[in-house]
Short mmCIF file of C-alpha atoms in Angstrom, two decimals:
data_model
loop_
_atom_site.label_atom_id
_atom_site.label_comp_id
_atom_site.label_asym_id
_atom_site.label_seq_id
_atom_site.Cartn_x
_atom_site.Cartn_y
_atom_site.Cartn_z
CA MET H 1 96.10 100.20 141.27
CA THR H 2 97.83 100.66 137.89
CA GLU H 3 100.13 98.25 136.16
CA PHE H 4 103.09 100.27 137.45
CA ASP H 5 102.03 99.64 141.05
CA THR H 6 102.52 95.89 140.86
CA PRO H 7 105.85 94.10 140.79
CA TYR H 8 104.75 92.09 137.75
CA ALA H 9 103.44 94.93 135.58
CA GLY H 10 102.53 93.76 132.10
CA GLU H 11 101.95 90.09 133.10
CA ASP H 12 98.49 88.58 133.35
CA HIS H 13 99.08 87.48 136.91
CA ALA H 14 101.78 87.24 139.52
CA PRO H 15 103.11 83.81 140.45
CA ASP H 16 101.71 82.35 143.64
CA ASP H 17 104.97 80.97 144.91
CA HIS H 18 108.32 82.65 145.48
CA THR H 19 111.61 81.29 144.35
CA PRO H 20 113.39 79.59 147.26
CA ASP H 21 116.32 81.43 148.72
CA ASP H 22 119.74 79.84 148.21
CA HIS H 23 120.56 79.97 151.90
CA THR H 24 117.18 79.44 153.59
CA PRO H 25 114.94 76.44 152.93
CA ASP H 26 111.72 77.20 151.10
CA GLY H 27 108.98 78.16 153.53
CA HIS H 28 111.37 79.15 156.31
CA ARG H 29 110.74 82.48 157.96
CA THR H 30 113.15 85.09 159.25
CA PRO H 31 113.06 86.31 162.86
CA ASP H 32 110.77 89.25 161.89
CA GLY H 33 108.17 86.86 160.46
CA HIS H 34 108.75 87.40 156.74
CA ARG H 35 109.16 84.54 154.33
CA THR H 36 112.34 84.55 152.32
CA GLY H 37 110.48 85.33 149.11
CA ASP H 38 109.05 88.50 150.61
CA TYR H 39 112.46 90.10 150.35
CA ASP H 40 112.54 89.34 146.63
CA LEU H 41 109.15 91.05 146.29
CA GLU H 42 110.27 94.11 148.27
CA ASP H 43 113.44 94.29 146.25
CA ARG H 44 111.48 94.36 143.01
CA GLN H 45 109.24 97.14 144.37
CA ALA H 46 112.11 99.30 145.64
CA LEU H 47 113.17 102.57 143.96
CA ARG H 48 116.27 102.28 141.82
CA ARG H 49 118.52 104.84 140.25
CA VAL H 50 118.44 105.13 136.47
CA ALA H 51 121.82 106.10 135.11
CA GLY H 52 122.04 109.15 132.88
CA LEU H 53 118.82 110.82 134.05
CA SER H 54 120.25 113.10 136.72
CA THR H 55 119.11 116.74 136.62
CA GLU H 56 122.06 117.95 138.66
CA LEU H 57 122.96 121.54 137.87
CA GLU H 58 125.72 121.09 135.30
CA ASP H 59 125.15 124.29 133.32
CA ILE H 60 123.97 127.03 135.63
CA THR H 61 122.24 128.80 132.75
CA GLU H 62 119.62 126.08 133.03
CA VAL H 63 118.50 127.34 136.38
CA GLU H 64 115.45 126.07 138.12
CA TYR H 65 113.00 128.81 137.29
CA ARG H 66 113.94 128.68 133.60
CA GLN H 67 112.13 125.34 133.56
CA LEU H 68 108.81 126.89 134.53
CA ARG H 69 105.77 125.37 132.89
CA LEU H 70 103.48 128.37 132.81
CA GLU H 71 100.55 126.60 131.18
CA ARG H 72 97.47 126.54 133.41
CA VAL H 73 97.83 129.19 136.08
CA VAL H 74 95.96 130.78 138.96
CA LEU H 75 96.79 134.40 139.81
CA VAL H 76 96.94 135.69 143.38
CA GLY H 77 97.27 139.30 144.49
CA VAL H 78 97.38 141.04 147.86
CA TRP H 79 95.61 144.41 147.98
CA THR H 80 97.47 146.44 150.58
CA SER H 81 96.89 150.04 149.45
CA GLY H 82 95.06 152.12 146.88
CA THR H 83 91.62 151.43 145.49
CA LEU H 84 90.09 148.12 144.47
CA VAL H 85 90.17 149.26 140.83
CA GLU H 86 93.94 149.80 141.05
CA ALA H 87 94.40 146.34 142.58
CA GLN H 88 92.28 144.79 139.84
CA ASN H 89 94.21 146.65 137.13
CA SER H 90 97.44 145.28 138.56
CA LEU H 91 96.05 141.75 138.37
CA VAL H 92 94.84 142.35 134.80
CA GLU H 93 98.38 143.35 133.88
CA LEU H 94 99.69 140.22 135.61
CA ALA H 95 97.31 138.17 133.46
CA ARG H 96 98.72 139.83 130.32
CA LEU H 97 102.23 139.05 131.50
CA ALA H 98 101.27 135.42 132.10
CA GLU H 99 99.71 135.14 128.66
CA THR H 100 102.80 136.71 127.09
CA ALA H 101 104.84 133.99 128.78
CA GLY H 102 102.66 131.39 127.08
CA SER H 103 100.21 130.33 129.76
CA GLN H 104 96.46 130.08 130.20
CA VAL H 105 94.94 132.01 133.10
CA LEU H 106 92.22 129.99 134.84
CA GLU H 107 91.40 132.12 137.87
CA ALA H 108 92.48 135.36 139.55
CA LEU H 109 92.12 136.08 143.27
CA ILE H 110 92.67 139.19 145.40
CA GLN H 111 93.01 139.29 149.17
CA ARG H 112 92.68 142.46 151.27
CA ARG H 113 95.47 142.68 153.86
CA ASP H 114 97.46 145.37 155.59
CA ARG H 115 100.62 143.68 154.38
CA PRO H 116 101.54 140.32 152.82
CA ASP H 117 101.81 137.43 155.26
CA PRO H 118 105.52 136.87 156.02
CA ALA H 119 105.11 133.09 155.89
CA THR H 120 102.80 132.26 152.97
CA TYR H 121 102.12 135.69 151.37
CA ILE H 122 98.33 135.28 151.79
CA GLY H 123 98.07 133.56 155.18
CA SER H 124 97.82 129.88 156.08
CA GLY H 125 94.02 129.70 155.85
CA LYS H 126 93.85 131.39 152.47
CA ALA H 127 96.72 129.23 151.26
CA LYS H 128 94.57 126.15 151.93
CA GLU H 129 91.66 127.74 150.10
CA LEU H 130 94.02 128.47 147.22
CA ARG H 131 95.02 124.81 147.22
CA ASP H 132 91.35 123.80 146.82
CA ILE H 133 90.94 126.20 143.88
CA VAL H 134 94.11 124.86 142.25
CA VAL H 135 92.78 121.30 142.50
CA LEU H 136 89.33 122.33 141.27
CA GLU H 137 90.66 124.22 138.25
CA GLY H 138 93.37 121.71 137.43
CA ALA H 139 96.11 124.34 137.56
CA ASP H 140 99.79 123.48 137.70
CA THR H 141 101.21 126.92 138.58
CA VAL H 142 100.36 129.77 140.96
CA ILE H 143 101.59 133.28 140.08
CA CYS H 144 101.73 135.88 142.84
CA ASP H 145 101.46 139.59 142.06
CA GLY H 146 104.55 140.61 144.01
CA GLU H 147 108.09 139.53 144.76
CA LEU H 148 108.12 136.68 147.27
CA THR H 149 110.88 135.87 149.69
CA PRO H 150 112.51 132.43 149.41
CA GLY H 151 110.64 131.35 152.54
CA GLN H 152 107.27 132.45 151.18
CA LEU H 153 107.94 130.55 147.96
CA ARG H 154 108.81 127.35 149.79
CA GLN H 155 105.90 127.45 152.22
CA LEU H 156 103.30 128.37 149.63
CA GLU H 157 104.52 125.54 147.40
CA ALA H 158 104.35 123.15 150.35
CA VAL H 159 100.67 124.03 150.89
CA THR H 160 99.48 124.23 147.27
CA LYS H 161 101.61 121.30 146.02
CA VAL H 162 102.22 123.09 142.70
CA LYS H 163 104.85 125.42 141.31
CA VAL H 164 104.69 128.97 142.73
CA VAL H 165 106.07 131.86 140.67
CA ASP H 166 106.27 135.51 141.66
CA ARG H 167 105.96 138.57 139.44
CA THR H 168 109.72 139.03 139.17
CA ALA H 169 110.35 135.47 137.94
CA LEU H 170 107.54 135.88 135.41
CA ILE H 171 109.00 139.10 133.96
CA LEU H 172 112.47 137.54 133.84
CA ASP H 173 111.03 134.58 131.94
CA ILE H 174 109.44 136.90 129.36
CA PHE H 175 112.71 138.79 128.95
CA ALA H 176 114.53 135.50 128.41
CA GLN H 177 112.09 134.59 125.62
CA HIS H 178 112.43 137.95 123.84
CA ALA H 179 116.17 138.61 124.09
CA ARG H 180 117.77 138.43 120.64
CA SER H 181 121.12 140.21 120.63
CA LYS H 182 124.20 138.95 122.42
CA GLU H 183 124.07 141.88 124.84
CA GLY H 184 120.35 141.43 125.51
CA LYS H 185 120.81 137.75 126.30
CA ALA H 186 123.73 138.50 128.62
CA GLN H 187 121.74 141.20 130.44
CA VAL H 188 118.77 138.89 130.95
CA GLU H 189 120.95 136.02 132.13
CA LEU H 190 122.70 138.26 134.64
CA ALA H 191 119.34 139.40 136.01
CA GLN H 192 118.23 135.79 136.28
CA MET H 193 121.36 134.85 138.20
CA GLN H 194 120.88 137.73 140.62
CA TYR H 195 117.32 136.59 141.24
CA LEU H 196 118.23 132.92 141.57
CA LEU H 197 121.19 133.19 143.93
CA PRO H 198 119.28 133.80 147.20
CA ARG H 199 116.58 131.32 146.15
CA LEU H 200 118.68 128.23 145.57
CA ARG H 201 116.98 125.33 147.19
CA GLY H 202 117.00 121.58 146.87
CA TRP H 203 114.76 118.61 147.36
CA GLY H 204 115.07 117.00 150.76
CA GLU H 205 118.73 117.02 151.69
CA SER H 206 120.09 116.60 148.17
CA LEU H 207 121.77 120.02 148.26
CA SER H 208 123.08 119.67 151.81
CA ARG H 209 125.35 116.64 151.37
CA GLN H 210 129.05 117.22 151.61
CA VAL H 211 131.31 116.28 148.76
CA GLY H 212 133.91 113.53 149.14
CA GLY H 213 134.66 111.06 151.93
CA ARG H 214 132.62 108.11 153.10
CA ALA H 215 128.88 108.22 153.55
CA ALA H 216 129.00 108.30 157.35
CA GLY H 217 130.23 111.83 158.01
CA GLY H 218 132.89 112.26 155.35
CA LEU H 219 135.46 109.96 156.96
CA GLY H 220 138.51 108.63 155.22
CA ILE H 221 141.37 110.04 153.19
CA GLY H 222 140.38 113.31 151.54
CA GLY H 223 137.07 113.42 153.37
CA ARG H 224 138.01 115.08 156.62
CA GLY H 225 137.18 118.73 157.25
CA PRO H 226 134.07 120.77 156.56
CA GLY H 227 133.87 119.87 152.87
CA GLU H 228 131.61 121.73 150.45
CA THR H 229 127.88 121.15 150.13
CA LYS H 230 126.08 120.81 146.83
CA ILE H 231 124.30 124.14 147.27
CA GLU H 232 127.64 125.84 147.93
CA ILE H 233 128.98 124.43 144.66
CA ASP H 234 126.00 125.84 142.79
CA ARG H 235 126.44 129.23 144.46
CA ARG H 236 130.10 129.26 143.47
CA ARG H 237 129.24 128.39 139.87
CA ILE H 238 126.59 131.09 139.69
CA ASN H 239 128.92 133.73 141.17
CA ALA H 240 131.60 132.77 138.64
CA ARG H 241 129.10 133.02 135.79
CA MET H 242 127.84 136.40 137.02
CA ALA H 243 131.38 137.73 137.12
CA LYS H 244 131.95 136.58 133.54
CA LEU H 245 128.70 138.17 132.35
CA ARG H 246 129.61 141.47 134.01
CA ARG H 247 132.97 141.45 132.19
CA GLU H 248 131.27 140.77 128.86
CA LEU H 249 128.71 143.52 129.42
CA ALA H 250 131.45 145.96 130.41
CA ALA H 251 133.20 145.27 127.10
CA MET H 252 129.96 145.81 125.18
CA LYS H 253 129.31 149.01 127.12
CA THR H 254 132.68 150.36 125.98
CA SER H 255 131.62 150.05 122.34
CA ARG H 256 128.35 151.89 123.02
CA ASP H 257 130.16 154.58 125.00
CA VAL H 258 132.49 155.22 122.05
CA LYS H 259 129.54 155.71 119.69
CA ARG H 260 127.75 157.94 122.19
CA ALA H 261 130.90 160.01 122.77
CA ARG H 262 131.25 160.49 119.02
CA ARG H 263 127.68 161.79 118.80
CA THR H 264 128.26 164.05 121.80
CA ALA H 265 131.47 165.44 120.33
CA ASN H 266 129.65 166.17 117.09
CA ALA H 267 126.86 167.86 119.10
CA VAL H 268 124.22 165.54 117.65
CA PRO H 269 121.07 165.76 119.83
CA SER H 270 119.41 162.52 120.86
CA VAL H 271 115.69 161.83 121.33
CA VAL H 272 114.62 158.69 123.20
CA LEU H 273 111.22 157.02 122.98
CA ALA H 274 110.56 155.81 126.52
CA GLY H 275 107.42 154.60 128.20
CA TYR H 276 105.33 151.72 129.45
CA THR H 277 105.64 148.35 127.77
CA ASN H 278 103.34 147.88 124.76
CA ALA H 279 102.60 151.61 124.56
CA GLY H 280 103.56 151.65 120.87
CA LYS H 281 107.13 153.01 120.97
CA SER H 282 108.41 150.75 118.17
CA SER H 283 105.42 151.61 115.99
CA LEU H 284 106.15 155.32 116.46
CA LEU H 285 109.82 154.78 115.59
CA ASN H 286 108.77 153.06 112.37
CA ARG H 287 106.38 155.91 111.55
CA LEU H 288 108.99 158.58 112.18
CA THR H 289 112.02 156.91 110.55
CA ASP H 290 110.92 153.86 108.51
CA ALA H 291 113.19 151.85 110.80
CA GLY H 292 111.48 148.52 110.16
CA VAL H 293 111.64 147.52 113.83
CA LEU H 294 109.65 144.47 114.94
CA VAL H 295 106.18 145.51 116.09
CA GLU H 296 104.19 143.03 118.13
CA ASN H 297 101.14 143.36 120.35
CA ALA H 298 102.92 141.82 123.32
CA LEU H 299 104.61 142.99 126.49
CA PHE H 300 108.37 143.51 126.25
CA ALA H 301 108.53 142.79 122.51
CA THR H 302 111.50 145.21 122.36
CA LEU H 303 114.55 144.54 124.54
CA ASP H 304 117.41 145.65 122.32
CA PRO H 305 117.63 149.43 121.74
CA THR H 306 117.38 150.68 118.16
CA VAL H 307 118.96 154.02 117.18
CA ARG H 308 118.17 155.76 113.89
CA ARG H 309 119.55 158.97 112.39
CA CYS H 310 117.00 161.67 111.55
CA GLU H 311 117.09 165.13 110.03
CA ALA H 312 115.02 168.13 110.99
CA SER H 313 113.32 170.12 108.26
CA ASP H 314 116.19 172.65 108.39
CA GLY H 315 118.82 169.94 108.00
CA ARG H 316 119.86 169.59 111.63
CA PRO H 317 120.71 165.95 112.43
CA TYR H 318 119.51 164.11 115.53
CA THR H 319 119.13 160.51 116.65
CA LEU H 320 115.90 158.77 117.60
CA ALA H 321 116.14 155.69 119.85
CA ASP H 322 113.66 153.01 120.86
CA THR H 323 114.18 151.49 124.31
CA VAL H 324 112.92 148.67 126.50
CA GLY H 325 109.51 149.32 128.03
CA PHE H 326 108.85 149.73 131.72
CA VAL H 327 106.24 148.07 133.91
CA ARG H 328 104.89 148.29 137.46
CA HIS H 329 107.33 146.88 140.00
CA LEU H 330 110.07 146.43 137.40
CA PRO H 331 112.55 144.03 139.05
CA THR H 332 115.60 145.76 140.45
CA GLN H 333 117.73 142.99 138.92
CA LEU H 334 116.59 144.07 135.46
CA ILE H 335 117.25 147.75 136.11
CA GLU H 336 120.77 146.87 137.24
CA ALA H 337 121.44 144.48 134.35
CA PHE H 338 120.04 146.87 131.72
CA ARG H 339 121.67 149.95 133.24
CA SER H 340 124.17 150.27 130.36
CA THR H 341 121.28 150.23 127.87
CA LEU H 342 119.15 152.61 129.92
CA GLU H 343 122.00 155.11 129.92
CA GLU H 344 120.74 156.07 126.46
CA VAL H 345 117.71 157.50 128.26
CA ALA H 346 119.67 159.24 131.04
CA GLU H 347 121.96 161.02 128.55
CA ALA H 348 119.27 161.97 126.03
CA THR H 349 118.52 165.50 124.92
CA LEU H 350 114.77 164.88 125.01
CA ILE H 351 112.57 162.04 126.25
CA ALA H 352 109.43 161.38 124.22
CA HIS H 353 107.36 159.74 126.97
CA VAL H 354 104.92 157.47 125.11
CA VAL H 355 101.69 156.59 126.97
CA ASP H 356 99.01 154.09 125.93
CA ALA H 357 95.90 156.29 125.83
CA ALA H 358 93.70 153.18 125.55
CA ASP H 359 94.97 151.70 128.80
CA ALA H 360 92.57 151.38 131.71
CA ASP H 361 94.84 153.53 133.92
CA PRO H 362 97.19 155.73 131.87
CA GLU H 363 97.91 157.92 134.90
CA ALA H 364 99.43 154.91 136.67
CA GLN H 365 101.57 154.25 133.59
CA ILE H 366 102.91 157.80 133.72
CA ARG H 367 103.74 157.51 137.43
CA THR H 368 105.49 154.17 136.94
CA VAL H 369 107.64 155.40 134.05
CA ARG H 370 108.66 158.54 135.93
CA GLU H 371 109.64 156.46 138.95
CA VAL H 372 111.91 154.30 136.76
CA LEU H 373 113.36 157.40 135.10
CA ALA H 374 114.24 158.71 138.55
CA ASP H 375 115.91 155.38 139.40
CA ILE H 376 118.21 155.66 136.37
CA ASP H 377 119.02 159.36 137.01
CA ALA H 378 117.00 160.58 134.02
CA ALA H 379 114.38 162.64 135.85
CA ALA H 380 116.08 165.91 134.88
CA VAL H 381 115.98 165.21 131.13
CA PRO H 382 113.32 167.32 129.33
CA GLU H 383 110.15 165.30 128.69
CA GLN H 384 107.44 165.43 126.03
CA LEU H 385 104.29 163.45 126.81
CA VAL H 386 102.89 161.59 123.79
CA PHE H 387 99.57 159.75 124.09
CA ASN H 388 99.48 156.98 121.49
CA LYS H 389 96.61 154.79 120.24
CA VAL H 390 94.08 157.66 120.26
CA ASP H 391 92.17 155.86 117.50
CA ALA H 392 91.10 153.30 120.13
CA VAL H 393 89.93 155.87 122.72
CA ASP H 394 86.41 157.23 123.17
CA PRO H 395 85.92 161.03 123.07
CA GLU H 396 85.21 161.33 126.80
CA THR H 397 88.49 159.63 127.75
CA LEU H 398 90.34 161.76 125.22
CA LEU H 399 88.89 164.93 126.76
CA ARG H 400 89.90 163.79 130.25
CA LEU H 401 93.48 163.11 129.08
CA ARG H 402 93.69 166.53 127.41
CA ARG H 403 92.72 168.15 130.71
CA LEU H 404 95.25 165.96 132.52
CA ALA H 405 98.16 166.99 130.26
CA PRO H 406 97.42 170.17 128.25
CA ASP H 407 100.90 170.20 126.65
CA ALA H 408 100.79 166.54 125.58
CA LEU H 409 100.52 165.36 121.98
CA PHE H 410 97.89 162.87 120.86
CA VAL H 411 98.88 160.54 118.03
CA SER H 412 98.10 157.19 116.46
CA ALA H 413 101.00 155.17 115.12
CA ARG H 414 98.52 152.87 113.39
CA THR H 415 96.63 155.53 111.42
CA GLY H 416 99.35 158.21 111.27
CA ALA H 417 97.22 160.84 113.01
CA GLY H 418 99.32 163.50 114.74
CA ILE H 419 102.67 162.17 113.50
CA GLU H 420 103.63 165.37 111.67
CA GLU H 421 102.76 167.43 114.74
CA LEU H 422 104.97 165.13 116.84
CA ARG H 423 107.83 165.53 114.39
CA ASP H 424 107.48 169.32 114.45
CA ARG H 425 107.33 169.40 118.26
CA ILE H 426 110.52 167.30 118.51
CA GLU H 427 112.32 169.64 116.11
CA ARG H 428 111.24 172.72 118.06
CA ARG H 429 112.47 171.27 121.35
CA LEU H 430 115.88 170.26 120.00
CA PRO H 431 118.74 172.59 120.94
CA ARG H 432 119.84 174.89 118.14
CA PRO H 433 123.52 175.65 117.45
CA ASP H 434 124.18 179.02 119.02
CA ILE H 435 127.31 180.26 117.25
CA ALA H 436 126.74 182.07 113.93
CA VAL H 437 129.61 181.80 111.44
CA SER H 438 130.37 182.85 107.89
CA VAL H 439 133.25 180.88 106.39
CA LEU H 440 134.88 180.45 103.01
CA LEU H 441 136.02 176.85 102.78
CA PRO H 442 138.48 175.92 100.00
CA TYR H 443 137.45 173.05 97.76
CA THR H 444 140.23 170.98 99.30
CA ARG H 445 138.33 170.98 102.63
CA GLY H 446 135.34 168.96 101.58
CA ASP H 447 135.50 167.21 104.96
CA LEU H 448 134.61 170.43 106.75
CA VAL H 449 131.81 171.15 104.29
CA ASN H 450 130.34 167.72 105.05
CA ARG H 451 130.63 168.30 108.80
CA VAL H 452 128.83 171.62 108.56
CA HIS H 453 125.97 170.00 106.67
CA ASP H 454 125.89 167.03 109.05
CA GLU H 455 126.16 168.85 112.37
CA ALA H 456 125.09 172.46 111.88
CA GLU H 457 122.09 174.51 110.83
CA VAL H 458 123.01 175.79 107.38
CA LEU H 459 121.54 179.21 106.60
CA ALA H 460 123.02 179.85 103.13
CA THR H 461 125.50 178.26 100.73
CA GLN H 462 127.26 179.83 97.76
CA HIS H 463 129.95 178.39 95.46
CA THR H 464 132.67 180.89 94.46
CA ALA H 465 135.94 180.71 92.60
CA ALA H 466 137.86 180.63 95.88
CA GLY H 467 135.70 177.99 97.56
CA THR H 468 132.34 177.37 99.23
CA LEU H 469 130.86 180.29 101.15
CA ILE H 470 128.71 179.00 104.01
CA GLN H 471 126.65 180.86 106.56
CA ALA H 472 125.53 178.62 109.42
CA ARG H 473 124.94 178.18 113.12
CA VAL H 474 127.31 175.65 114.67
CA GLY H 475 128.35 174.23 117.99
CA PRO H 476 131.46 175.28 119.92
CA ALA H 477 133.68 172.38 118.77
CA LEU H 478 132.96 172.91 115.08
CA ALA H 479 133.19 176.70 115.41
CA GLU H 480 136.76 176.32 116.68
CA GLN H 481 137.74 174.27 113.62
CA LEU H 482 136.09 176.75 111.25
CA ARG H 483 137.78 179.79 112.84
CA PRO H 484 140.73 179.94 110.35
CA TYR H 485 138.29 180.20 107.43
CA ALA H 486 136.07 182.97 108.86
CA CYS H 487 135.40 185.71 106.36
CA ALA H 488 132.63 187.87 107.87
CA ALA H 489 130.27 187.99 110.82
CA VAL H 490 126.67 186.98 110.40
CA GLY H 491 123.96 188.94 112.14
#
């Protein structure tokens, strides 16, 4: 027994006698056999409320799973299909996600099942075994390699007696840590709300009490009727917050749409670096454009898209964009919340699909990314496979990857190997303006001269007394504006 277990904690000893009750003579007993002083003792041992320490949901941004303490964790996976190596690779990735979230992985377990148990994800017997491992390792969190239903979460927590987190909550937590821009934070928060809403739960009956009225059934003035439970209030607050976030994101999307429409009208091609998380997309962007984007050896280090203007060797302009990375079983909430950002990928001219050549299963990375691209309606966009980190790959693996994708490029953002070849391949795959023009632009139309140099492929330029003679290949919109100044056809 600790000092907090006794009613006289901190004193050397408890008094032998009790203070007499004002209404009952000392030593008298009540009908149930207790002495009067026993009630004083029980009263001192009773639980009391401490004012000001309520954790009631006042700000719904501080949702329950945002308070996760991912410190000492045990990983659990259910192997339902594929090979054992694939199941182990998935758990290795889960361990990297957990470490990115700031936790220490103590143990990782895999169970072979036809499908996850509908009650406890791994079955009641295995859940008890998991509880023993949690106690033995001193873990305070269990992370499951899959998305659990609210019922599975509750029942597994009831057996293990520790916090249970699924893969989706873990990824959302990482996104919340890495979001920097206003739009990125709003997108992550919206995804968190969508995940939280069906999983609201309370402790005991604390979220089931009705508001208002007297304690016995809501009687009295203002207390009659069905009332509103605490959990209903939280749902209403979350729905209101989600509606506000969607309005804010819609306003931000308008600004991005205007910029994208301007590039489209000017016929500026766009190249997007897409791929698995931590494949080296930001490092490649820095190599190709000197963008100075944050590079970190961590999952989901980039959430906010970065767009840079580039020029081909012949002067043609194009944009190069870095995007958020993908991962196996990317939560649908994130795809929905980041849809406005991912539209950059769906409307691109070319997707540079970056693959980590040093990964244990690059083929699985390629499949995962293509599945996500299909989800965001980007499967029809031309793709160029780019295997990065070849400096960390042994020759046998490199040979196998070359056989797997003969048209792929093999580069190293760290050493610079293959970067020039990648730049040349991008330029060759960009659309070329298809209308040849020869125009004589007066010196008063410097704006058109600038547009030709910015948007077109300039073949020849000559300054004359009457103006600037330009031969170029341009897009339809610019060709229409240059029509009044045409002076001769170009073969």
